[in-house]
Amino acid sequence: MKLLLLALSLFSMSAMAIELPTTSNFIFKKINKNTEDNVSQYDFEGTVKLSNCSGAIIRFEGQPDTAKAYVLTNGHCIQKSGGYLNPGEVWTNVDLKRSMKVFNKDMKLFPIKSTKIVYATMTNTDAAIYELKETYADINAMGIESFTLDSNRPSVGVPMDIVSGYWDRGYRCEVDGFVHQLLEGDWTFTDSIRYSDKGCDTIGGTSGSPIIQTGTRYVIGVNNTGNKEGGRCTLNNPCENDVNGDITVLKRSYGQQTYNFYSCLTVDFKIDTTLNGCTLPK
């Protein structure tokens, strides 16, 4: 996927991801030359740096300090031997230790570690939630406030920030609309967020970045893919499929909504896809 798949594969550069520059220090410096100015415009507190992607510490509304903290990223960012999750593949409560780092408000990084994947899929959406060994109280003790996962569906025109822990940079634009089906290679995403055409031209490594409603600490989605070359429905070139089956190709970036996690949330803040009304893939 370009999936903005905006990721580096753990094992190799993937055709499914917007590849990070590796052959030119000039390109790397060009991308990051305004990092200091860029950083000052965005809220990095609670954003996460993975080895191949970005993420964020998120908290469900009402989740207690004693609960193990959660990290939101993309399903394509998990470490699966052999490549990405297959269409129809869903992981729930899979033990997986992974080292990460989280930013405080002063851009200082603190080490954290996952113990398992609570949920991950690349079917209908592209999202994963890690459970950490640290609790929210532990995160707070680092001087870091978690983001809150918004339980409401976002609206067209909402201003949004995409903040990448991998690249230490942010993007700002608006929710331009919602896509019935976003097709990319073998994968289909539903009700995806289309970004406005100015400000959110995300790059490789921004996969898994939180989509934050500007000026708040509320996460409304997770950044995952985009069409950079203008290709039609292929890896790295997602296309839009409307309710009539008509295909549109736009050189835009996209994200996945996250409010639907609440439809599968138990009273003790676990993800249970067997709950009545759960809209996540099972």
PDB file of C-alpha atoms in Angstrom:
ATOM      1  CA  MET A   1       0.000   0.000   0.000  1.00  0.00           C
ATOM      2  CA  LYS A   2       1.642   3.152  -0.166  1.00  0.00           C
ATOM      3  CA  LEU A   3      -0.025   2.240   2.493  1.00  0.00           C
ATOM      4  CA  LEU A   4       1.371   5.376   3.193  1.00  0.00           C
ATOM      5  CA  LEU A   5       1.701   2.278   4.124  1.00  0.00           C
ATOM      6  CA  LEU A   6       3.710   4.890   4.893  1.00  0.00           C
ATOM      7  CA  ALA A   7       6.030   2.505   6.385  1.00  0.00           C
ATOM      8  CA  LEU A   8       9.356   0.866   6.151  1.00  0.00           C
ATOM      9  CA  SER A   9       8.986  -2.864   6.239  1.00  0.00           C
ATOM     10  CA  LEU A  10      10.860  -4.416   9.127  1.00  0.00           C
ATOM     11  CA  PHE A  11      12.545  -6.709   6.701  1.00  0.00           C
ATOM     12  CA  SER A  12      12.787  -4.697   3.503  1.00  0.00           C
ATOM     13  CA  MET A  13      11.431  -1.676   1.733  1.00  0.00           C
ATOM     14  CA  SER A  14       7.956  -2.697   0.714  1.00  0.00           C
ATOM     15  CA  ALA A  15       6.157  -1.885  -2.486  1.00  0.00           C
ATOM     16  CA  MET A  16       3.150  -1.425  -0.272  1.00  0.00           C
ATOM     17  CA  ALA A  17       4.678   1.494   1.530  1.00  0.00           C
ATOM     18  CA  ILE A  18       5.802   4.924   0.555  1.00  0.00           C
ATOM     19  CA  GLU A  19       9.468   4.249   0.753  1.00  0.00           C
ATOM     20  CA  LEU A  20      11.691   6.362   2.918  1.00  0.00           C
ATOM     21  CA  PRO A  21      14.708   7.913   1.179  1.00  0.00           C
ATOM     22  CA  THR A  22      17.753   5.703   1.627  1.00  0.00           C
ATOM     23  CA  THR A  23      20.086   6.576  -1.203  1.00  0.00           C
ATOM     24  CA  SER A  24      20.498  10.293  -0.812  1.00  0.00           C
ATOM     25  CA  ASN A  25      21.464  12.249   2.270  1.00  0.00           C
ATOM     26  CA  PHE A  26      20.507  15.346   0.298  1.00  0.00           C
ATOM     27  CA  ILE A  27      16.928  14.117  -0.024  1.00  0.00           C
ATOM     28  CA  PHE A  28      16.821  13.269   3.664  1.00  0.00           C
ATOM     29  CA  LYS A  29      18.077  16.714   4.618  1.00  0.00           C
ATOM     30  CA  LYS A  30      15.690  18.397   2.205  1.00  0.00           C
ATOM     31  CA  ILE A  31      12.729  16.666   3.787  1.00  0.00           C
ATOM     32  CA  ASN A  32      13.879  17.601   7.275  1.00  0.00           C
ATOM     33  CA  LYS A  33      15.477  21.000   6.746  1.00  0.00           C
ATOM     34  CA  ASN A  34      12.562  22.836   8.366  1.00  0.00           C
ATOM     35  CA  THR A  35      12.050  20.325  11.170  1.00  0.00           C
ATOM     36  CA  GLU A  36      12.605  22.811  14.004  1.00  0.00           C
ATOM     37  CA  ASP A  37      10.093  25.298  12.611  1.00  0.00           C
ATOM     38  CA  ASN A  38       7.675  22.517  11.761  1.00  0.00           C
ATOM     39  CA  VAL A  39       7.836  20.918  15.213  1.00  0.00           C
ATOM     40  CA  SER A  40       6.878  24.161  16.952  1.00  0.00           C
ATOM     41  CA  GLN A  41       3.513  24.154  15.145  1.00  0.00           C
ATOM     42  CA  TYR A  42       2.363  20.721  16.324  1.00  0.00           C
ATOM     43  CA  ASP A  43       1.593  18.796  19.487  1.00  0.00           C
ATOM     44  CA  PHE A  44       4.006  15.859  19.693  1.00  0.00           C
ATOM     45  CA  GLU A  45       3.308  14.917  23.302  1.00  0.00           C
ATOM     46  CA  GLY A  46       2.244  11.266  23.308  1.00  0.00           C
ATOM     47  CA  THR A  47       3.286  10.552  19.721  1.00  0.00           C
ATOM     48  CA  VAL A  48       5.298   7.363  19.237  1.00  0.00           C
ATOM     49  CA  LYS A  49       8.363   6.510  17.176  1.00  0.00           C
ATOM     50  CA  LEU A  50       8.431   2.931  15.883  1.00  0.00           C
ATOM     51  CA  SER A  51      11.250   1.316  13.935  1.00  0.00           C
ATOM     52  CA  ASN A  52       9.271   1.580  10.701  1.00  0.00           C
ATOM     53  CA  CYS A  53       6.237   3.751  11.394  1.00  0.00           C
ATOM     54  CA  SER A  54       4.617   6.338  13.609  1.00  0.00           C
ATOM     55  CA  GLY A  55       1.999   5.932  16.333  1.00  0.00           C
ATOM     56  CA  ALA A  56       0.405   7.521  19.368  1.00  0.00           C
ATOM     57  CA  ILE A  57      -0.550   6.615  22.918  1.00  0.00           C
ATOM     58  CA  ILE A  58      -4.334   6.716  22.908  1.00  0.00           C
ATOM     59  CA  ARG A  59      -6.845   6.349  25.688  1.00  0.00           C
ATOM     60  CA  PHE A  60     -10.503   5.472  25.455  1.00  0.00           C
ATOM     61  CA  GLU A  61     -12.867   7.911  27.095  1.00  0.00           C
ATOM     62  CA  GLY A  62     -13.134   6.969  30.779  1.00  0.00           C
ATOM     63  CA  GLN A  63     -10.210   4.533  30.773  1.00  0.00           C
ATOM     64  CA  PRO A  64      -8.559   4.516  34.228  1.00  0.00           C
ATOM     65  CA  ASP A  65      -4.954   5.383  35.096  1.00  0.00           C
ATOM     66  CA  THR A  66      -4.405   1.817  36.308  1.00  0.00           C
ATOM     67  CA  ALA A  67      -5.080   0.326  32.851  1.00  0.00           C
ATOM     68  CA  LYS A  68      -2.262  -0.766  30.586  1.00  0.00           C
ATOM     69  CA  ALA A  69      -1.644   1.955  28.012  1.00  0.00           C
ATOM     70  CA  TYR A  70      -2.509   1.488  24.336  1.00  0.00           C
ATOM     71  CA  VAL A  71      -0.578   2.576  21.235  1.00  0.00           C
ATOM     72  CA  LEU A  72      -2.466   3.144  17.981  1.00  0.00           C
ATOM     73  CA  THR A  73      -0.754   2.608  14.626  1.00  0.00           C
ATOM     74  CA  ASN A  74      -1.514   0.885  11.301  1.00  0.00           C
ATOM     75  CA  GLY A  75      -2.151  -2.804  10.784  1.00  0.00           C
ATOM     76  CA  HIS A  76       0.538  -2.768   8.106  1.00  0.00           C
ATOM     77  CA  CYS A  77       3.055  -1.520  10.693  1.00  0.00           C
ATOM     78  CA  ILE A  78       3.036  -4.638  12.855  1.00  0.00           C
ATOM     79  CA  GLN A  79       5.952  -7.038  12.703  1.00  0.00           C
ATOM     80  CA  LYS A  80       4.632 -10.019  10.775  1.00  0.00           C
ATOM     81  CA  SER A  81       7.109 -12.483   9.348  1.00  0.00           C
ATOM     82  CA  GLY A  82       6.589 -12.742   5.617  1.00  0.00           C
ATOM     83  CA  GLY A  83       4.929  -9.394   5.020  1.00  0.00           C
ATOM     84  CA  TYR A  84       1.635  -7.639   5.603  1.00  0.00           C
ATOM     85  CA  LEU A  85      -1.590  -9.028   6.999  1.00  0.00           C
ATOM     86  CA  ASN A  86      -3.666 -10.762   4.357  1.00  0.00           C
ATOM     87  CA  PRO A  87      -7.148  -9.576   3.374  1.00  0.00           C
ATOM     88  CA  GLY A  88      -9.531 -11.062   5.923  1.00  0.00           C
ATOM     89  CA  GLU A  89      -6.775 -11.593   8.507  1.00  0.00           C
ATOM     90  CA  VAL A  90      -7.424 -10.255  12.022  1.00  0.00           C
ATOM     91  CA  TRP A  91      -5.160 -10.472  15.064  1.00  0.00           C
ATOM     92  CA  THR A  92      -6.590 -10.264  18.568  1.00  0.00           C
ATOM     93  CA  ASN A  93      -4.601 -10.565  21.793  1.00  0.00           C
ATOM     94  CA  VAL A  94      -1.394 -11.791  20.177  1.00  0.00           C
ATOM     95  CA  ASP A  95       1.689 -11.707  22.408  1.00  0.00           C
ATOM     96  CA  LEU A  96       4.264  -9.437  20.818  1.00  0.00           C
ATOM     97  CA  LYS A  97       7.078  -7.605  22.550  1.00  0.00           C
ATOM     98  CA  ARG A  98       8.227  -4.492  20.727  1.00  0.00           C
ATOM     99  CA  SER A  99      10.358  -1.575  21.826  1.00  0.00           C
ATOM    100  CA  MET A 100       9.147   1.932  21.009  1.00  0.00           C
ATOM    101  CA  LYS A 101       9.775   5.500  22.113  1.00  0.00           C
ATOM    102  CA  VAL A 102       7.286   8.190  23.076  1.00  0.00           C
ATOM    103  CA  PHE A 103       7.695  11.974  22.980  1.00  0.00           C
ATOM    104  CA  ASN A 104       6.949  14.311  25.851  1.00  0.00           C
ATOM    105  CA  LYS A 105       5.909  17.927  25.244  1.00  0.00           C
ATOM    106  CA  ASP A 106       9.577  18.997  25.092  1.00  0.00           C
ATOM    107  CA  MET A 107      10.338  16.455  22.346  1.00  0.00           C
ATOM    108  CA  LYS A 108      12.307  14.237  24.703  1.00  0.00           C
ATOM    109  CA  LEU A 109      11.961  10.527  23.953  1.00  0.00           C
ATOM    110  CA  PHE A 110      11.159   7.895  26.579  1.00  0.00           C
ATOM    111  CA  PRO A 111      11.404   4.125  26.002  1.00  0.00           C
ATOM    112  CA  ILE A 112       8.233   2.030  26.209  1.00  0.00           C
ATOM    113  CA  LYS A 113       7.526  -1.594  25.315  1.00  0.00           C
ATOM    114  CA  SER A 114       4.505  -3.508  24.110  1.00  0.00           C
ATOM    115  CA  THR A 115       3.477  -6.876  25.502  1.00  0.00           C
ATOM    116  CA  LYS A 116       0.832  -7.779  22.924  1.00  0.00           C
ATOM    117  CA  ILE A 117      -1.284  -6.679  20.003  1.00  0.00           C
ATOM    118  CA  VAL A 118      -4.811  -6.139  21.217  1.00  0.00           C
ATOM    119  CA  TYR A 119      -6.196  -5.828  17.703  1.00  0.00           C
ATOM    120  CA  ALA A 120      -4.807  -5.547  14.172  1.00  0.00           C
ATOM    121  CA  THR A 121      -6.182  -5.855  10.665  1.00  0.00           C
ATOM    122  CA  MET A 122      -5.848  -4.510   7.132  1.00  0.00           C
ATOM    123  CA  THR A 123      -9.398  -5.448   6.183  1.00  0.00           C
ATOM    124  CA  ASN A 124     -11.926  -2.584   5.843  1.00  0.00           C
ATOM    125  CA  THR A 125      -9.512  -0.511   7.883  1.00  0.00           C
ATOM    126  CA  ASP A 126      -5.769  -0.390   8.494  1.00  0.00           C
ATOM    127  CA  ALA A 127      -5.331  -0.173  12.227  1.00  0.00           C
ATOM    128  CA  ALA A 128      -3.568  -1.846  15.123  1.00  0.00           C
ATOM    129  CA  ILE A 129      -3.560  -1.309  18.871  1.00  0.00           C
ATOM    130  CA  TYR A 130      -0.616  -2.428  20.993  1.00  0.00           C
ATOM    131  CA  GLU A 131      -0.911  -2.919  24.743  1.00  0.00           C
ATOM    132  CA  LEU A 132       2.114  -1.680  26.685  1.00  0.00           C
ATOM    133  CA  LYS A 133       3.691  -3.042  29.835  1.00  0.00           C
ATOM    134  CA  GLU A 134       3.361   0.518  31.164  1.00  0.00           C
ATOM    135  CA  THR A 135       0.086   1.814  32.597  1.00  0.00           C
ATOM    136  CA  TYR A 136      -1.361   5.243  31.920  1.00  0.00           C
ATOM    137  CA  ALA A 137      -0.123   6.194  35.386  1.00  0.00           C
ATOM    138  CA  ASP A 138       3.395   5.204  34.317  1.00  0.00           C
ATOM    139  CA  ILE A 139       3.063   7.327  31.186  1.00  0.00           C
ATOM    140  CA  ASN A 140       1.806  10.252  33.252  1.00  0.00           C
ATOM    141  CA  ALA A 141       4.818   9.849  35.553  1.00  0.00           C
ATOM    142  CA  MET A 142       7.026  10.494  32.515  1.00  0.00           C
ATOM    143  CA  GLY A 143       5.273  13.847  32.192  1.00  0.00           C
ATOM    144  CA  ILE A 144       3.300  12.664  29.148  1.00  0.00           C
ATOM    145  CA  GLU A 145      -0.404  13.048  28.530  1.00  0.00           C
ATOM    146  CA  SER A 146      -2.108  10.480  26.323  1.00  0.00           C
ATOM    147  CA  PHE A 147      -4.358  11.389  23.433  1.00  0.00           C
ATOM    148  CA  THR A 148      -8.058  10.562  23.716  1.00  0.00           C
ATOM    149  CA  LEU A 149      -9.621   8.458  20.994  1.00  0.00           C
ATOM    150  CA  ASP A 150     -12.715  10.346  19.883  1.00  0.00           C
ATOM    151  CA  SER A 151     -15.922   8.313  20.062  1.00  0.00           C
ATOM    152  CA  ASN A 152     -17.620  10.519  17.469  1.00  0.00           C
ATOM    153  CA  ARG A 153     -17.413  10.215  13.706  1.00  0.00           C
ATOM    154  CA  PRO A 154     -15.504  13.181  12.212  1.00  0.00           C
ATOM    155  CA  SER A 155     -17.193  15.583   9.806  1.00  0.00           C
ATOM    156  CA  VAL A 156     -16.214  17.030   6.445  1.00  0.00           C
ATOM    157  CA  GLY A 157     -14.283  20.268   6.876  1.00  0.00           C
ATOM    158  CA  VAL A 158     -12.857  19.426  10.287  1.00  0.00           C
ATOM    159  CA  PRO A 159      -9.302  20.823  10.568  1.00  0.00           C
ATOM    160  CA  MET A 160      -6.799  18.063  11.271  1.00  0.00           C
ATOM    161  CA  ASP A 161      -3.148  17.539  12.140  1.00  0.00           C
ATOM    162  CA  ILE A 162      -1.127  14.470  11.196  1.00  0.00           C
ATOM    163  CA  VAL A 163       1.839  14.242  13.570  1.00  0.00           C
ATOM    164  CA  SER A 164       4.600  11.769  12.721  1.00  0.00           C
ATOM    165  CA  GLY A 165       6.730  10.396  15.535  1.00  0.00           C
ATOM    166  CA  TYR A 166       8.992   8.700  12.996  1.00  0.00           C
ATOM    167  CA  TRP A 167       9.869  11.890  11.124  1.00  0.00           C
ATOM    168  CA  ASP A 168       9.392  14.391  13.988  1.00  0.00           C
ATOM    169  CA  ARG A 169       7.191  16.526  11.777  1.00  0.00           C
ATOM    170  CA  GLY A 170       3.560  17.402  11.246  1.00  0.00           C
ATOM    171  CA  TYR A 171       1.042  18.193   8.510  1.00  0.00           C
ATOM    172  CA  ARG A 172      -2.147  20.262   8.609  1.00  0.00           C
ATOM    173  CA  CYS A 173      -5.185  20.190   6.329  1.00  0.00           C
ATOM    174  CA  GLU A 174      -8.907  19.341   6.508  1.00  0.00           C
ATOM    175  CA  VAL A 175     -11.161  16.322   6.161  1.00  0.00           C
ATOM    176  CA  ASP A 176     -12.104  16.615   2.494  1.00  0.00           C
ATOM    177  CA  GLY A 177     -14.592  13.749   2.434  1.00  0.00           C
ATOM    178  CA  PHE A 178     -15.168  10.049   2.980  1.00  0.00           C
ATOM    179  CA  VAL A 179     -14.505   7.262   0.478  1.00  0.00           C
ATOM    180  CA  HIS A 180     -16.994   4.412   0.078  1.00  0.00           C
ATOM    181  CA  GLN A 181     -14.182   1.983  -0.787  1.00  0.00           C
ATOM    182  CA  LEU A 182     -10.482   2.665  -1.134  1.00  0.00           C
ATOM    183  CA  LEU A 183      -8.854  -0.036  -3.269  1.00  0.00           C
ATOM    184  CA  GLU A 184      -5.143  -0.767  -3.118  1.00  0.00           C
ATOM    185  CA  GLY A 185      -3.736  -3.978  -4.504  1.00  0.00           C
ATOM    186  CA  ASP A 186      -5.473  -6.843  -2.699  1.00  0.00           C
ATOM    187  CA  TRP A 187      -6.760  -4.604   0.092  1.00  0.00           C
ATOM    188  CA  THR A 188     -10.051  -2.751   0.456  1.00  0.00           C
ATOM    189  CA  PHE A 189     -10.646  -0.014   3.036  1.00  0.00           C
ATOM    190  CA  THR A 190     -14.120   1.318   3.732  1.00  0.00           C
ATOM    191  CA  ASP A 191     -15.292   4.792   4.726  1.00  0.00           C
ATOM    192  CA  SER A 192     -11.741   6.146   4.538  1.00  0.00           C
ATOM    193  CA  ILE A 193     -10.879   9.775   5.261  1.00  0.00           C
ATOM    194  CA  ARG A 194      -9.763  11.721   2.192  1.00  0.00           C
ATOM    195  CA  TYR A 195      -7.446  14.646   2.993  1.00  0.00           C
ATOM    196  CA  SER A 196      -7.789  18.053   1.367  1.00  0.00           C
ATOM    197  CA  ASP A 197      -5.307  18.637  -1.443  1.00  0.00           C
ATOM    198  CA  LYS A 198      -3.111  21.144   0.384  1.00  0.00           C
ATOM    199  CA  GLY A 199      -1.014  20.560   3.493  1.00  0.00           C
ATOM    200  CA  CYS A 200      -1.143  16.796   4.045  1.00  0.00           C
ATOM    201  CA  ASP A 201       1.141  15.353   1.368  1.00  0.00           C
ATOM    202  CA  THR A 202       2.421  12.694   3.748  1.00  0.00           C
ATOM    203  CA  ILE A 203       5.539  10.604   3.073  1.00  0.00           C
ATOM    204  CA  GLY A 204       6.967   7.201   3.956  1.00  0.00           C
ATOM    205  CA  GLY A 205       7.345   6.724   7.695  1.00  0.00           C
ATOM    206  CA  THR A 206       4.218   8.703   8.552  1.00  0.00           C
ATOM    207  CA  SER A 207       2.152   5.511   8.501  1.00  0.00           C
ATOM    208  CA  GLY A 208       0.336   5.086  11.793  1.00  0.00           C
ATOM    209  CA  SER A 209       0.466   8.778  12.672  1.00  0.00           C
ATOM    210  CA  PRO A 210      -2.553   9.962  14.631  1.00  0.00           C
ATOM    211  CA  ILE A 211      -5.030  12.204  12.844  1.00  0.00           C
ATOM    212  CA  ILE A 212      -5.739  14.814  15.500  1.00  0.00           C
ATOM    213  CA  GLN A 213      -8.514  17.373  15.403  1.00  0.00           C
ATOM    214  CA  THR A 214      -6.533  20.614  15.271  1.00  0.00           C
ATOM    215  CA  GLY A 215      -6.270  22.414  18.590  1.00  0.00           C
ATOM    216  CA  THR A 216      -7.415  19.406  20.627  1.00  0.00           C
ATOM    217  CA  ARG A 217      -6.009  16.189  22.083  1.00  0.00           C
ATOM    218  CA  TYR A 218      -8.637  14.086  20.301  1.00  0.00           C
ATOM    219  CA  VAL A 219      -7.609  11.479  17.719  1.00  0.00           C
ATOM    220  CA  ILE A 220     -10.174  11.044  14.932  1.00  0.00           C
ATOM    221  CA  GLY A 221      -8.276   8.579  12.749  1.00  0.00           C
ATOM    222  CA  VAL A 222      -4.981   7.011  11.750  1.00  0.00           C
ATOM    223  CA  ASN A 223      -2.932   7.976   8.689  1.00  0.00           C
ATOM    224  CA  ASN A 224      -2.291   5.103   6.305  1.00  0.00           C
ATOM    225  CA  THR A 225      -2.057   5.549   2.545  1.00  0.00           C
ATOM    226  CA  GLY A 226      -1.893   7.779  -0.499  1.00  0.00           C
ATOM    227  CA  ASN A 227      -1.517   7.889  -4.259  1.00  0.00           C
ATOM    228  CA  LYS A 228       1.694   9.568  -5.382  1.00  0.00           C
ATOM    229  CA  GLU A 229       2.194   8.315  -8.951  1.00  0.00           C
ATOM    230  CA  GLY A 230      -1.384   8.435 -10.250  1.00  0.00           C
ATOM    231  CA  GLY A 231      -1.648   4.662 -10.749  1.00  0.00           C
ATOM    232  CA  ARG A 232      -5.004   2.900 -10.668  1.00  0.00           C
ATOM    233  CA  CYS A 233      -5.857   0.699  -7.660  1.00  0.00           C
ATOM    234  CA  THR A 234      -2.376  -0.845  -7.438  1.00  0.00           C
ATOM    235  CA  LEU A 235       0.051  -1.094  -4.548  1.00  0.00           C
ATOM    236  CA  ASN A 236       1.181   2.420  -3.687  1.00  0.00           C
ATOM    237  CA  ASN A 237      -1.602   3.809  -5.857  1.00  0.00           C
ATOM    238  CA  PRO A 238      -4.980   3.480  -4.127  1.00  0.00           C
ATOM    239  CA  CYS A 239      -8.121   4.478  -6.006  1.00  0.00           C
ATOM    240  CA  GLU A 240     -11.623   5.420  -4.921  1.00  0.00           C
ATOM    241  CA  ASN A 241     -14.578   3.153  -5.685  1.00  0.00           C
ATOM    242  CA  ASP A 242     -18.000   4.753  -5.170  1.00  0.00           C
ATOM    243  CA  VAL A 243     -21.353   3.100  -4.412  1.00  0.00           C
ATOM    244  CA  ASN A 244     -22.020   2.713  -8.148  1.00  0.00           C
ATOM    245  CA  GLY A 245     -18.700   0.986  -8.787  1.00  0.00           C
ATOM    246  CA  ASP A 246     -17.159   3.982 -10.535  1.00  0.00           C
ATOM    247  CA  ILE A 247     -13.401   4.348 -10.038  1.00  0.00           C
ATOM    248  CA  THR A 248     -11.675   7.688  -9.424  1.00  0.00           C
ATOM    249  CA  VAL A 249      -7.934   8.208  -9.140  1.00  0.00           C
ATOM    250  CA  LEU A 250      -6.732  11.194  -7.144  1.00  0.00           C
ATOM    251  CA  LYS A 251      -3.206  12.057  -6.053  1.00  0.00           C
ATOM    252  CA  ARG A 252      -4.283  12.369  -2.432  1.00  0.00           C
ATOM    253  CA  SER A 253      -3.464  10.911   0.951  1.00  0.00           C
ATOM    254  CA  TYR A 254      -5.923   8.999   3.117  1.00  0.00           C
ATOM    255  CA  GLY A 255      -6.539   7.786   6.643  1.00  0.00           C
ATOM    256  CA  GLN A 256      -8.844   5.415   8.485  1.00  0.00           C
ATOM    257  CA  GLN A 257     -11.514   6.368  10.982  1.00  0.00           C
ATOM    258  CA  THR A 258     -11.134   5.081  14.543  1.00  0.00           C
ATOM    259  CA  TYR A 259     -14.396   5.945  16.329  1.00  0.00           C
ATOM    260  CA  ASN A 260     -15.692   2.463  15.451  1.00  0.00           C
ATOM    261  CA  PHE A 261     -13.370   0.894  18.036  1.00  0.00           C
ATOM    262  CA  TYR A 262     -15.935   1.984  20.597  1.00  0.00           C
ATOM    263  CA  SER A 263     -18.529  -0.344  19.051  1.00  0.00           C
ATOM    264  CA  CYS A 264     -16.384  -3.303  20.167  1.00  0.00           C
ATOM    265  CA  LEU A 265     -15.341  -1.976  23.583  1.00  0.00           C
ATOM    266  CA  THR A 266     -16.189  -3.894  26.752  1.00  0.00           C
ATOM    267  CA  VAL A 267     -16.928  -2.256  30.110  1.00  0.00           C
ATOM    268  CA  ASP A 268     -13.327  -2.931  31.125  1.00  0.00           C
ATOM    269  CA  PHE A 269     -11.995  -1.307  27.914  1.00  0.00           C
ATOM    270  CA  LYS A 270     -11.035  -4.464  26.048  1.00  0.00           C
ATOM    271  CA  ILE A 271     -11.682  -5.052  22.324  1.00  0.00           C
ATOM    272  CA  ASP A 272     -14.246  -7.827  21.834  1.00  0.00           C
ATOM    273  CA  THR A 273     -15.288  -8.377  18.216  1.00  0.00           C
ATOM    274  CA  THR A 274     -18.065 -10.772  19.306  1.00  0.00           C
ATOM    275  CA  LEU A 275     -20.068  -7.970  20.929  1.00  0.00           C
ATOM    276  CA  ASN A 276     -23.424  -7.190  19.355  1.00  0.00           C
ATOM    277  CA  GLY A 277     -23.013  -4.108  17.189  1.00  0.00           C
ATOM    278  CA  CYS A 278     -19.234  -4.431  16.804  1.00  0.00           C
ATOM    279  CA  THR A 279     -18.305  -3.029  13.392  1.00  0.00           C
ATOM    280  CA  LEU A 280     -14.652  -4.075  13.301  1.00  0.00           C
ATOM    281  CA  PRO A 281     -13.654  -7.054  11.133  1.00  0.00           C
ATOM    282  CA  LYS A 282     -13.687 -10.310  13.090  1.00  0.00           C
TER     283      LYS A 282
END
